[in-house]
Amino acid sequence: MSRKKTPKSKGGSAPATSALPAANGPRPVRPGTARPGSKTSPNGLPQQGRSSLGGGGDFYDVAFKVMLVGDSGVGKTCVLVRFKDGAFLAGTFISTVGIDFRNKVLDVDGTKVKLQIWDTAGQERFRSVTHAYYRDAHALLLLYDVTNKASFDSIQAWLAEIQEYAQHDVVLMLLGNKVDSAQERVVKREDGEKLAKVSWGLQRGQGVPLRLQGCGCPHQSAAGCLQEYGLPFMETSAKTGLNVDLAFTAIAKELKQRSTKAPSEHRFRLHDYVRREGRGASCCRP
Ligand SMILES: Nc1nc2c(ncn2[C@@H]2O[C@H](COP(=O)(O)OP(=O)(O)OP(=O)(O)O)[C@@H](O)[C@H]2O)c(=O)[nH]1
Ligand SMILES: [Mg+2]
């Protein structure tokens, strides 16, 4: 595996095209360097000479693109900031304009895995911008807000969009965010779990999630696998940090495994990892 070093850069934004409408309270706009539709090598490594990948000057072995998607206000930017900087963006809600990204390098069992994380705008008017980035994403984190039923109800529409625009084998995880707001919660954890279990395979028209192929599922029947696995799901809080690092780490482990094709007995199992390591909201309120 080659060692890479990228130029010092905090990240970037690509809102855009000048055709985008002006938004209320735009974030500071950094020079847009990244472009949708750029090529990656088959093992997930970015092509050489793509300075737009930024990276804070960190060395890495493999790099992957992860996209955060979900309705406006569910907490995508806050989850990213929590993961990248360990901080919470409290106060006035400033909606993302277009698309933005941050890099973070994780050590996954001795391998430096760089995640280039794209933070998309949830607002409908930016949807066409987001569409262009799906096809380059290796993983998607699909968020809803446990205090906002409409954002939960939108998940099926997001899955349809993912089916249409994302790569067929994209790694997908469902996150129910803002679980620190226990008083305002309107979506139960069980509802999130249920949605995660049934939606993915049905969306794909298979009746069974495609990710189950070769997953080593112990069940004899497809129905058993579907019931047991479905989409990986966790509840998170960008405010307290609950399960945020875990979500990205799980994604990084899964992507790294796919790129290295580990022997089956040593295979990382995303569902098992998430289930084993994920914490409940009750243990971690601020
Ligand atoms: N209590 C609580 N509030 C949160 C959490 N995550 C985000 N928020 C708040 O929710 C609001 C929206 O957060 P953002 O991260 O900007 O939402 P977004 O999904 O990026 O929204 P768009 O950029 O419009 O797509 C902000 O006021 C945040 O402070 C969380 O885990 N807990
Ligand atoms: Mg945002």
mmCIF file with all atom_site columns, N, CA and C and ligand atoms in Angstrom, residues 27 76-77 94-96 119-120, ligand 2:
data_model
loop_
_atom_site.group_PDB
_atom_site.id
_atom_site.type_symbol
_atom_site.label_atom_id
_atom_site.label_alt_id
_atom_site.label_comp_id
_atom_site.label_asym_id
_atom_site.label_entity_id
_atom_site.label_seq_id
_atom_site.pdbx_PDB_ins_code
_atom_site.Cartn_x
_atom_site.Cartn_y
_atom_site.Cartn_z
_atom_site.occupancy
_atom_site.B_iso_or_equiv
_atom_site.pdbx_formal_charge
_atom_site.auth_seq_id
_atom_site.auth_comp_id
_atom_site.auth_asym_id
_atom_site.auth_atom_id
_atom_site.pdbx_PDB_model_num
ATOM   1  N  N  . ARG A 1 27  ? -23.065 29.837 5.095  1.00 0.00 ? 27  ARG A N  1
ATOM   2  C  CA . ARG A 1 27  ? -21.811 29.626 5.803  1.00 0.00 ? 27  ARG A CA 1
ATOM   3  C  C  . ARG A 1 27  ? -20.723 30.359 5.044  1.00 0.00 ? 27  ARG A C  1
ATOM   4  N  N  . LYS A 1 76  ? -26.693 17.129 10.362 1.00 0.00 ? 76  LYS A N  1
ATOM   5  C  CA . LYS A 1 76  ? -25.575 16.590 9.573  1.00 0.00 ? 76  LYS A CA 1
ATOM   6  C  C  . LYS A 1 76  ? -24.275 17.371 9.835  1.00 0.00 ? 76  LYS A C  1
ATOM   7  N  N  . THR A 1 77  ? -24.375 18.687 9.751  1.00 0.00 ? 77  THR A N  1
ATOM   8  C  CA . THR A 1 77  ? -23.173 19.498 9.957  1.00 0.00 ? 77  THR A CA 1
ATOM   9  C  C  . THR A 1 77  ? -22.654 19.336 11.382 1.00 0.00 ? 77  THR A C  1
ATOM   10 N  N  . ILE A 1 94  ? -27.556 27.420 11.204 1.00 0.00 ? 94  ILE A N  1
ATOM   11 C  CA . ILE A 1 94  ? -27.137 27.969 9.901  1.00 0.00 ? 94  ILE A CA 1
ATOM   12 C  C  . ILE A 1 94  ? -27.125 26.829 8.900  1.00 0.00 ? 94  ILE A C  1
ATOM   13 N  N  . SER A 1 95  ? -28.072 26.881 8.017  1.00 0.00 ? 95  SER A N  1
ATOM   14 C  CA . SER A 1 95  ? -28.247 25.809 7.045  1.00 0.00 ? 95  SER A CA 1
ATOM   15 C  C  . SER A 1 95  ? -27.081 25.774 6.050  1.00 0.00 ? 95  SER A C  1
ATOM   16 N  N  . THR A 1 96  ? -26.641 24.575 5.732  1.00 0.00 ? 96  THR A N  1
ATOM   17 C  CA . THR A 1 96  ? -25.544 24.422 4.762  1.00 0.00 ? 96  THR A CA 1
ATOM   18 C  C  . THR A 1 96  ? -26.003 24.830 3.366  1.00 0.00 ? 96  THR A C  1
ATOM   19 N  N  . ASP A 1 119 ? -20.547 17.031 3.469  1.00 0.00 ? 119 ASP A N  1
ATOM   20 C  CA . ASP A 1 119 ? -21.710 17.492 4.228  1.00 0.00 ? 119 ASP A CA 1
ATOM   21 C  C  . ASP A 1 119 ? -22.659 18.176 3.254  1.00 0.00 ? 119 ASP A C  1
ATOM   22 N  N  . THR A 1 120 ? -23.770 17.540 2.984  1.00 0.00 ? 120 THR A N  1
ATOM   23 C  CA . THR A 1 120 ? -24.681 18.076 1.969  1.00 0.00 ? 120 THR A CA 1
ATOM   24 C  C  . THR A 1 120 ? -25.736 18.986 2.596  1.00 0.00 ? 120 THR A C  1
HETATM 25 MG MG . MG  B 2 .   ? -25.710 21.473 7.422  1.00 0.00 ? 2   MG  B MG 1
#
